[in-house]
CSV table of C-alpha atoms in Angstrom, one decimal:
chain,number,residue,atom,x,y,z
A,25,MET,CA,-11.5,-14.5,161.9
A,26,ALA,CA,-12.5,-12.0,164.6
A,27,GLU,CA,-13.9,-14.9,166.6
A,28,PHE,CA,-10.7,-16.8,166.1
A,29,GLU,CA,-8.6,-13.9,167.3
A,30,HIS,CA,-10.8,-13.4,170.2
A,31,CYS,CA,-10.2,-17.0,171.2
A,32,TRP,CA,-6.5,-17.2,170.6
A,33,PRO,CA,-5.0,-13.7,170.4
A,34,ALA,CA,-1.5,-15.2,170.0
A,35,ILE,CA,-2.4,-17.3,167.0
A,36,GLY,CA,-1.6,-15.7,163.7
A,37,HIS,CA,0.8,-13.2,165.4
A,38,SER,CA,3.4,-15.7,166.3
A,39,ALA,CA,6.7,-15.2,164.5
A,40,SER,CA,7.2,-18.9,164.6
A,41,MET,CA,4.1,-19.6,162.6
A,42,THR,CA,4.3,-20.5,158.9
A,43,HIS,CA,1.7,-21.6,156.4
A,44,GLY,CA,1.7,-24.3,153.8
A,45,ALA,CA,3.3,-27.7,153.6
A,46,ASP,CA,5.8,-26.9,156.4
A,47,ARG,CA,3.3,-25.7,158.9
A,48,LEU,CA,4.6,-25.5,162.4
A,49,VAL,CA,2.6,-26.1,165.4
A,50,ASP,CA,2.9,-23.3,167.9
A,51,GLU,CA,2.2,-25.1,171.1
A,52,SER,CA,2.4,-21.9,173.0
A,53,ALA,CA,-0.9,-20.9,171.5
A,54,ALA,CA,-2.6,-24.1,172.6
A,55,PRO,CA,-5.4,-23.8,175.1
A,56,SER,CA,-4.3,-23.2,178.7
A,57,ALA,CA,-5.8,-22.1,181.9
A,58,ASP,CA,-6.2,-18.5,180.7
A,59,ARG,CA,-7.4,-19.4,177.3
A,60,PRO,CA,-10.7,-21.0,176.3
A,61,SER,CA,-10.6,-24.7,175.6
A,62,TRP,CA,-10.3,-25.8,172.0
A,63,GLY,CA,-13.5,-27.8,172.6
A,64,GLN,CA,-15.5,-24.6,173.2
A,65,ALA,CA,-14.5,-23.0,169.9
A,66,SER,CA,-16.7,-22.8,166.9
A,67,ASP,CA,-16.0,-24.9,163.9
A,68,ALA,CA,-15.0,-21.7,162.0
A,69,ALA,CA,-12.5,-20.8,164.6
A,70,LEU,CA,-11.1,-24.3,164.7
A,71,VAL,CA,-10.7,-24.3,160.9
A,72,GLU,CA,-8.8,-21.0,161.1
A,73,ALA,CA,-6.6,-22.5,163.8
A,74,ALA,CA,-6.0,-25.7,161.8
A,75,ARG,CA,-5.1,-23.6,158.8
A,76,ALA,CA,-2.6,-21.8,160.9
A,77,GLY,CA,-0.9,-25.1,161.7
A,78,HIS,CA,-2.6,-26.1,164.9
A,79,THR,CA,-3.3,-29.8,164.2
A,80,GLN,CA,-4.8,-29.9,167.7
A,81,ALA,CA,-7.6,-27.7,166.5
A,82,PHE,CA,-8.2,-30.2,163.7
A,83,ASP,CA,-8.3,-33.0,166.3
A,84,VAL,CA,-11.2,-31.2,167.9
A,85,LEU,CA,-13.0,-31.0,164.6
A,86,VAL,CA,-12.4,-34.7,164.1
A,87,GLU,CA,-13.8,-35.6,167.6
A,88,ARG,CA,-16.8,-33.3,167.0
A,89,HIS,CA,-17.8,-34.7,163.6
A,90,GLN,CA,-16.4,-38.2,163.4
A,91,ARG,CA,-19.7,-39.9,164.4
A,92,ALA,CA,-21.7,-38.1,161.7
A,93,VAL,CA,-19.1,-38.8,159.1
A,94,TYR,CA,-18.8,-42.4,160.1
A,95,ARG,CA,-22.5,-42.9,159.7
A,96,VAL,CA,-22.5,-41.5,156.2
A,97,CYS,CA,-19.4,-43.6,155.3
A,98,TYR,CA,-21.0,-46.7,156.7
A,99,ARG,CA,-23.8,-46.3,154.2
A,100,PHE,CA,-21.3,-46.5,151.4
A,101,ALA,CA,-19.1,-49.2,153.1
A,102,PRO,CA,-21.2,-51.4,155.3
A,103,ARG,CA,-18.3,-53.0,157.0
A,104,HIS,CA,-16.9,-51.5,160.1
A,105,GLU,CA,-13.3,-51.6,158.9
A,106,ASP,CA,-14.1,-50.1,155.5
A,107,ALA,CA,-16.3,-47.4,157.1
A,108,SER,CA,-13.4,-46.5,159.4
A,109,ASP,CA,-11.0,-46.3,156.5
A,110,LEU,CA,-13.4,-44.1,154.6
A,111,THR,CA,-13.9,-41.9,157.6
A,112,GLN,CA,-10.2,-41.4,157.9
A,113,ASP,CA,-9.9,-40.7,154.2
A,114,THR,CA,-12.7,-38.1,154.4
A,115,PHE,CA,-10.9,-36.2,157.2
A,116,LEU,CA,-7.6,-36.4,155.4
A,117,ARG,CA,-9.2,-35.0,152.2
A,118,ALA,CA,-10.8,-32.3,154.3
A,119,TYR,CA,-7.4,-31.5,156.0
A,120,ARG,CA,-5.8,-31.2,152.6
A,121,ALA,CA,-8.6,-28.9,151.3
A,122,LEU,CA,-8.8,-26.7,154.4
A,123,GLY,CA,-7.2,-23.9,152.4
A,124,SER,CA,-10.1,-23.8,150.0
A,125,TYR,CA,-12.9,-23.9,152.6
A,126,ARG,CA,-14.5,-20.5,152.7
A,127,GLY,CA,-17.2,-21.0,155.2
A,128,GLN,CA,-20.1,-20.5,152.8
A,129,ALA,CA,-21.5,-23.9,153.9
A,130,SER,CA,-21.2,-25.2,157.4
A,131,PHE,CA,-18.1,-27.3,158.1
A,132,LYS,CA,-20.3,-30.3,158.8
A,133,THR,CA,-22.1,-29.9,155.4
A,134,TRP,CA,-18.7,-29.5,153.8
A,135,LEU,CA,-17.5,-32.7,155.5
A,136,TYR,CA,-20.6,-34.5,154.3
A,137,ARG,CA,-19.9,-33.6,150.8
A,138,ILE,CA,-16.3,-34.9,151.0
A,139,ALA,CA,-17.6,-38.1,152.6
A,140,VAL,CA,-20.1,-38.5,149.8
A,141,ASN,CA,-17.5,-38.0,147.2
A,142,ALA,CA,-15.1,-40.4,148.9
A,143,GLY,CA,-17.9,-42.9,149.2
A,144,LEU,CA,-18.9,-42.6,145.6
A,145,SER,CA,-15.2,-43.0,144.6
A,146,ARG,CA,-15.1,-46.1,146.7
A,147,VAL,CA,-18.3,-47.5,145.2
A,148,ALA,CA,-16.8,-46.9,141.7
A,149,GLN,CA,-13.6,-48.7,142.6
A,150,ARG,CA,-14.9,-51.7,144.5
A,151,THR,CA,-17.6,-54.3,144.5
A,152,PRO,CA,-20.0,-53.4,147.2
A,153,ALA,CA,-19.1,-55.3,150.3
A,154,THR,CA,-22.5,-56.9,150.7
A,155,GLU,CA,-21.1,-60.4,150.6
A,156,LEU,CA,-20.9,-60.3,154.4
A,157,LEU,CA,-24.5,-59.8,154.6
A,158,GLU,CA,-25.5,-62.8,152.4
A,159,GLU,CA,-27.5,-65.5,154.0
A,160,GLY,CA,-24.5,-67.7,154.5
A,161,HIS,CA,-23.1,-65.1,156.8
A,162,LEU,CA,-26.1,-64.6,158.9
A,163,THR,CA,-25.1,-64.4,162.5
A,164,SER,CA,-23.6,-67.5,163.9
A,165,ASN,CA,-26.1,-67.7,166.7
A,166,ALA,CA,-29.0,-67.6,164.2
A,167,LEU,CA,-30.5,-70.6,165.9
A,168,GLU,CA,-31.0,-68.4,169.0
A,169,GLN,CA,-32.9,-65.8,167.0
A,170,THR,CA,-36.6,-65.9,166.4
A,171,ASP,CA,-38.0,-66.5,163.0
A,172,ILE,CA,-39.2,-62.9,163.0
A,173,ASP,CA,-35.6,-61.6,163.7
A,174,ILE,CA,-34.2,-63.8,160.9
A,175,ASP,CA,-36.9,-62.6,158.4
A,176,ARG,CA,-36.2,-59.0,159.4
A,177,HIS,CA,-32.5,-59.5,158.9
A,178,ARG,CA,-33.0,-61.2,155.6
A,179,ARG,CA,-35.2,-58.3,154.5
A,180,ALA,CA,-32.6,-55.8,155.6
A,181,VAL,CA,-30.0,-57.6,153.6
A,182,LYS,CA,-32.1,-57.3,150.5
A,183,VAL,CA,-32.8,-53.7,151.1
A,184,ARG,CA,-29.1,-52.9,151.5
A,185,ALA,CA,-28.3,-54.9,148.4
A,186,ALA,CA,-31.0,-53.0,146.5
A,187,ILE,CA,-29.5,-49.7,147.6
A,188,ASP,CA,-26.1,-50.8,146.4
A,189,ARG,CA,-27.6,-51.4,143.0
A,190,LEU,CA,-28.8,-47.8,142.6
A,191,PRO,CA,-26.9,-45.4,140.3
A,192,PRO,CA,-24.4,-43.3,142.3
A,193,ARG,CA,-26.4,-40.1,142.4
A,194,GLN,CA,-29.6,-41.8,143.5
A,195,ARG,CA,-27.8,-43.8,146.0
A,196,ALA,CA,-26.1,-40.7,147.5
A,197,ALA,CA,-29.5,-38.9,147.5
A,198,ILE,CA,-31.2,-41.8,149.4
A,199,ILE,CA,-28.3,-42.0,151.8
A,200,MET,CA,-28.3,-38.3,152.7
A,201,LYS,CA,-32.1,-37.8,152.6
A,202,VAL,CA,-33.4,-40.9,154.1
A,203,LEU,CA,-30.7,-42.8,155.9
A,204,ASN,CA,-29.0,-39.6,157.2
A,205,ASP,CA,-32.4,-38.0,157.8
A,206,GLN,CA,-31.6,-34.7,156.2
A,207,SER,CA,-34.1,-32.3,154.6
A,208,HIS,CA,-34.0,-31.9,150.9
A,209,GLU,CA,-32.2,-28.6,151.3
A,210,GLU,CA,-29.6,-30.0,153.5
A,211,ALA,CA,-29.1,-33.0,151.2
A,212,ALA,CA,-28.8,-30.6,148.2
A,213,ARG,CA,-26.1,-28.6,150.0
A,214,ALA,CA,-24.2,-31.8,150.9
A,215,LEU,CA,-24.5,-33.2,147.4
A,216,GLY,CA,-23.7,-30.0,145.6
A,217,CYS,CA,-26.9,-30.0,143.5
A,218,SER,CA,-30.3,-28.4,143.4
A,219,VAL,CA,-33.2,-29.3,145.7
A,220,GLY,CA,-35.1,-30.4,142.6
A,221,THR,CA,-32.3,-32.8,141.6
A,222,VAL,CA,-32.3,-34.3,145.1
A,223,LYS,CA,-36.1,-34.8,144.9
A,224,ALA,CA,-35.9,-36.3,141.5
A,225,ASN,CA,-33.1,-38.7,142.6
A,226,VAL,CA,-34.9,-39.7,145.7
A,227,PHE,CA,-38.1,-40.3,143.8
A,228,HIS,CA,-36.5,-42.4,141.1
A,229,ALA,CA,-34.5,-44.3,143.7
A,230,LEU,CA,-37.6,-45.1,145.7
A,231,ARG,CA,-39.4,-46.4,142.6
A,232,LYS,CA,-36.5,-48.6,141.7
A,233,LEU,CA,-36.2,-49.9,145.2
A,234,ARG,CA,-39.9,-50.7,145.2
A,235,HIS,CA,-39.5,-52.6,141.9
A,236,TRP,CA,-36.5,-54.6,143.0
A,237,LEU,CA,-37.8,-55.3,146.5
A,238,GLY,CA,-41.2,-56.3,145.0
A,239,GLU,CA,-39.4,-58.8,142.7
A,240,SER,CA,-37.8,-60.4,145.7
B,20,MET,CA,-63.5,-34.8,141.9
B,21,ILE,CA,-60.1,-36.4,141.3
B,22,GLY,CA,-58.6,-33.9,138.9
B,23,ARG,CA,-55.1,-34.5,137.6
B,24,HIS,CA,-52.9,-37.0,139.3
B,25,LEU,CA,-50.2,-35.7,141.7
B,26,THR,CA,-46.9,-34.6,140.3
B,27,ARG,CA,-43.7,-36.2,141.3
B,28,GLU,CA,-43.0,-33.4,143.8
B,29,ARG,CA,-46.4,-33.6,145.3
B,30,LEU,CA,-46.2,-37.4,145.6
B,31,LEU,CA,-42.8,-37.1,147.3
B,32,ALA,CA,-44.3,-34.5,149.7
B,33,ALA,CA,-47.2,-36.8,150.4
B,34,VAL,CA,-44.7,-39.7,151.0
B,35,ASP,CA,-42.9,-37.5,153.5
B,36,ASP,CA,-46.2,-36.4,154.9
B,37,ILE,CA,-45.0,-32.8,154.8
B,38,ASP,CA,-48.4,-31.3,154.7
B,39,GLY,CA,-51.9,-32.5,154.2
B,40,SER,CA,-52.7,-30.3,151.3
B,41,ASP,CA,-53.2,-33.3,149.0
B,42,ALA,CA,-55.3,-35.3,151.4
B,43,PRO,CA,-58.5,-34.6,149.6
B,44,HIS,CA,-57.0,-35.8,146.3
B,45,LEU,CA,-55.6,-38.9,147.9
B,46,LEU,CA,-58.9,-39.8,149.4
B,47,ALA,CA,-60.5,-39.7,146.1
B,48,CYS,CA,-57.8,-41.1,143.8
B,49,ALA,CA,-56.9,-44.7,144.4
B,50,ARG,CA,-54.0,-44.6,142.0
B,51,CYS,CA,-52.1,-41.8,143.8
B,52,ARG,CA,-53.1,-43.2,147.1
B,53,ASP,CA,-51.5,-46.6,146.2
B,54,GLU,CA,-48.5,-44.9,144.8
B,55,VAL,CA,-47.9,-42.9,148.0
B,56,ALA,CA,-48.5,-45.9,150.2
B,57,SER,CA,-46.1,-48.2,148.3
B,58,LEU,CA,-43.4,-45.5,148.1
B,59,ARG,CA,-43.8,-44.8,151.8
B,60,ALA,CA,-43.4,-48.5,152.6
B,61,VAL,CA,-40.1,-48.6,150.8
B,62,LEU,CA,-39.0,-45.4,152.4
B,63,ASN,CA,-39.7,-46.8,155.9
B,64,GLU,CA,-37.9,-50.0,155.1
B,65,VAL,CA,-34.8,-48.0,154.1
B,66,ARG,CA,-35.2,-45.7,157.1
B,67,ASP,CA,-35.4,-48.7,159.4
B,68,LEU,CA,-32.0,-50.0,158.4
B,69,GLU,CA,-29.8,-49.9,161.4
B,70,THR,CA,-26.4,-48.4,161.7
B,71,PRO,CA,-24.5,-50.4,164.3
B,72,GLU,CA,-23.1,-48.1,166.9
B,73,PRO,CA,-19.4,-48.8,167.6
B,74,SER,CA,-18.2,-49.1,171.1
B,75,PRO,CA,-17.6,-45.8,172.9
B,76,LEU,CA,-13.9,-46.6,173.1
B,77,TYR,CA,-13.8,-46.8,169.3
B,78,TRP,CA,-14.2,-43.1,168.8
B,79,ASP,CA,-11.1,-42.3,170.8
B,80,ALA,CA,-9.2,-44.8,168.8
B,81,LEU,CA,-10.5,-43.5,165.5
B,82,ALA,CA,-9.7,-39.9,166.4
B,83,LYS,CA,-6.2,-40.8,167.4
B,84,ARG,CA,-5.7,-42.7,164.2
B,85,ILE,CA,-6.9,-39.8,162.1
B,86,GLY,CA,-4.8,-37.4,164.1
B,87,ALA,CA,-1.7,-39.6,163.4
B,88,ALA,CA,-2.5,-39.7,159.7
B,89,VAL,CA,-2.9,-35.9,159.6
B,90,ARG,CA,0.4,-35.4,161.4
B,91,GLN,CA,2.1,-37.9,159.1
B,92,GLU,CA,0.7,-36.0,156.1
B,93,GLN,CA,1.8,-32.7,157.6
B,94,HIS,CA,5.4,-33.8,157.9
B,95,ALA,CA,5.6,-35.7,154.6
B,96,PRO,CA,7.5,-33.9,151.9
B,97,ALA,CA,5.1,-32.2,149.5
B,98,PRO,CA,5.1,-34.2,146.3
B,99,ARG,CA,5.7,-32.2,143.1
B,100,ARG,CA,2.3,-32.0,141.6
B,101,ALA,CA,1.6,-32.3,138.0
B,102,TRP,CA,0.0,-28.9,137.8
B,103,ALA,CA,3.1,-27.3,139.3
B,104,ALA,CA,5.1,-28.3,136.2
B,105,TRP,CA,2.3,-27.3,134.0
B,106,PHE,CA,2.0,-23.9,135.8
B,107,GLY,CA,5.7,-23.4,135.6
B,108,TRP,CA,5.5,-23.9,131.8
B,109,ALA,CA,2.3,-21.8,131.4
B,110,SER,CA,3.4,-18.9,133.6
B,111,GLY,CA,6.8,-18.8,131.9
B,112,LEU,CA,5.2,-18.8,128.6
B,113,ALA,CA,2.7,-16.1,129.6
B,114,VAL,CA,5.5,-13.8,130.9
B,115,ALA,CA,7.7,-14.4,127.9
B,116,SER,CA,4.9,-13.7,125.5
B,117,SER,CA,3.8,-10.6,127.4
B,118,LEU,CA,7.3,-9.3,127.2
B,119,ALA,CA,7.4,-10.1,123.5
B,120,LEU,CA,4.2,-8.2,123.0
B,121,LEU,CA,5.4,-5.2,124.9
B,122,THR,CA,8.6,-5.3,123.0
B,123,PHE,CA,7.3,-5.8,119.5
B,124,ALA,CA,3.9,-4.2,119.5
B,125,PRO,CA,4.0,-1.0,117.4
B,126,GLY,CA,4.3,2.2,119.5
B,127,GLN,CA,4.3,0.4,122.8
B,128,GLY,CA,7.0,-0.2,125.3
B,129,PRO,CA,10.7,0.3,125.1
B,130,SER,CA,12.5,-1.1,122.1
B,131,VAL,CA,14.4,-3.8,123.8
B,132,SER,CA,15.6,-6.8,122.0
B,133,LEU,CA,15.2,-10.0,123.9
B,134,PRO,CA,16.9,-13.2,123.3
B,135,GLN,CA,14.8,-15.7,121.4
B,136,VAL,CA,13.5,-18.6,123.5
B,137,ALA,CA,13.5,-21.8,121.6
B,138,GLY,CA,10.1,-23.2,120.9
B,139,ILE,CA,7.9,-20.5,122.3
B,140,GLU,CA,7.3,-18.7,119.0
B,141,GLU,CA,6.0,-21.9,117.5
B,142,ILE,CA,3.0,-22.0,119.8
B,143,ASP,CA,-0.1,-20.3,118.6
B,144,LEU,CA,-1.9,-19.3,121.8
B,145,VAL,CA,-4.9,-17.7,120.2
B,146,THR,CA,-5.9,-20.8,118.3
B,147,SER,CA,-4.7,-23.2,121.0
B,148,THR,CA,-6.8,-26.4,121.2
B,149,ASP,CA,-5.4,-27.2,124.6
B,150,GLU,CA,-8.4,-27.8,126.8
B,151,ASN,CA,-6.4,-27.0,130.0
B,152,TRP,CA,-5.4,-23.7,128.6
B,153,ASP,CA,-9.0,-22.8,127.5
B,154,LEU,CA,-10.2,-23.9,130.9
B,155,LEU,CA,-7.7,-21.7,132.7
B,156,VAL,CA,-8.6,-18.7,130.6
B,157,SER,CA,-12.3,-19.3,131.4
B,158,LEU,CA,-11.7,-19.8,135.1
B,159,ALA,CA,-9.6,-16.7,135.4
B,160,GLU,CA,-12.1,-14.6,133.5
B,161,THR,CA,-15.2,-15.8,135.3
B,162,GLY,CA,-13.8,-16.0,138.7
B,163,GLY,CA,-14.1,-19.8,138.6
B,164,PRO,CA,-16.0,-22.1,140.8
B,165,TRP,CA,-14.9,-20.6,144.1
B,166,THR,CA,-17.5,-22.1,146.3
B,167,ASP,CA,-16.5,-24.3,149.2
B,168,GLU,CA,-18.2,-27.3,147.6
B,169,ASP,CA,-16.5,-27.0,144.3
B,170,ALA,CA,-13.2,-26.6,145.9
B,171,VAL,CA,-13.5,-30.1,147.2
B,172,ASN,CA,-14.2,-31.6,143.9
B,173,PRO,CA,-11.2,-30.7,141.7
B,174,PRO,CA,-8.7,-33.5,141.8
B,175,PRO,CA,-5.2,-32.7,142.9
B,176,GLY,CA,-3.2,-31.4,139.9
B,177,SER,CA,-6.2,-30.1,138.0
B,178,VAL,CA,-6.3,-26.6,136.6
B,179,GLU,CA,-9.3,-25.8,138.8
B,180,GLN,CA,-7.2,-26.7,141.8
B,181,LEU,CA,-4.4,-24.5,140.6
B,182,VAL,CA,-6.6,-21.5,140.0
B,183,ALA,CA,-8.4,-22.0,143.3
B,184,GLU,CA,-5.1,-21.6,145.1
B,185,LEU,CA,-4.2,-18.3,143.6
B,186,THR,CA,-4.5,-15.2,145.6
B,187,ASP,CA,-6.7,-12.4,144.3
B,188,GLU,CA,-3.7,-10.4,143.2
B,189,GLU,CA,-2.2,-13.4,141.4
B,190,ARG,CA,-5.5,-14.0,139.7
B,191,THR,CA,-5.8,-10.4,138.6
B,192,THR,CA,-2.3,-10.7,137.2
B,193,LEU,CA,-3.1,-13.9,135.5
B,194,VAL,CA,-6.2,-12.5,133.9
B,195,ARG,CA,-4.2,-9.5,132.6
B,196,LEU,CA,-1.5,-11.8,131.1
B,197,LEU,CA,-4.1,-14.1,129.6
B,198,GLU,CA,-6.0,-11.2,128.1
B,199,SER,CA,-2.8,-9.8,126.6
B,200,GLU,CA,-2.1,-13.2,125.2
B,201,ARG,CA,-5.5,-13.4,123.5
B,202,GLY,CA,-5.2,-9.8,122.2
B,203,VAL,CA,-8.1,-8.5,124.4
B,204,GLN,CA,-7.8,-4.8,125.0
């Protein structure tokens, strides 16, 4: 909060500010020549500002983290349109839950967790969108590709399909640990479980993938 | 000497190539060596999956789209949540019951006769089998799952969500009321 006040002394002291569903945006507190840019503020300061009704501060958080969130979402919804929808859903969920964010985890980790929850919900609701990756949909210019490219593409399709078959927790662990290249500790924070659980899920997931990919 | 085979954790560490502490064992033990090699091959296949990078213009468009959705959400009338109705009922019941306790408990409080509220006296709070009620009591007593992560999980309208939104003062009051309901001194 101190950092936030340092950045925008006017915010939080404006009589026109209200909290809750009827938040008002006090544009007078927006960045100007004599105030630091929103883009230079820390995530914590931006969260405080967004809570106070400055949607522009939330815009900066979106711009800052949308790529990372999209990448996680793409692992759950491997179609660009679906991944975009899931990314939007993730940020909307985060916006609604801003009041309960207490800063114990980094904002990015918090977003990751929301993205994983949203992704798992989507997986539970829909059939994985792997149909676009089936052989019949291999790129239209497949003839221009080398045999090696096609083989690699086919193998990638099989790997994705195998990941889609994993139980939700194992799938989420593989996505965060391997595809998102996080440490076990980071993945545990993002998944809301212990490091041991992440390791166990990753291990079992790898063994299942080995079995399924070996079959194919 | 091979000794015992590597544990799951040590196998995973070897797959990740975190340290070389198990290298001597892996040199000597074909079974563990094969296990690590095959798991590492799968790991690399998964790791090599590509995430197509959208056009640079896409990010601007996505940010604007999310911003528009957030603003639409901000200006939409807040729907009456299920928990609001439940909380209204529960808090009313708690206050009424507390007043009843204060009024009728021997030697406590002023002797004020309050009008009967239809239905309330029929509910046995102590032996309630209402899971939501028990959860609310438990959450209020223990401080609840107040971590950032847990705050994300409760679905809208759940009791956890309701309690998470209470201020410390409201929570203290709630604990006091609930304890008085349960006869805790």
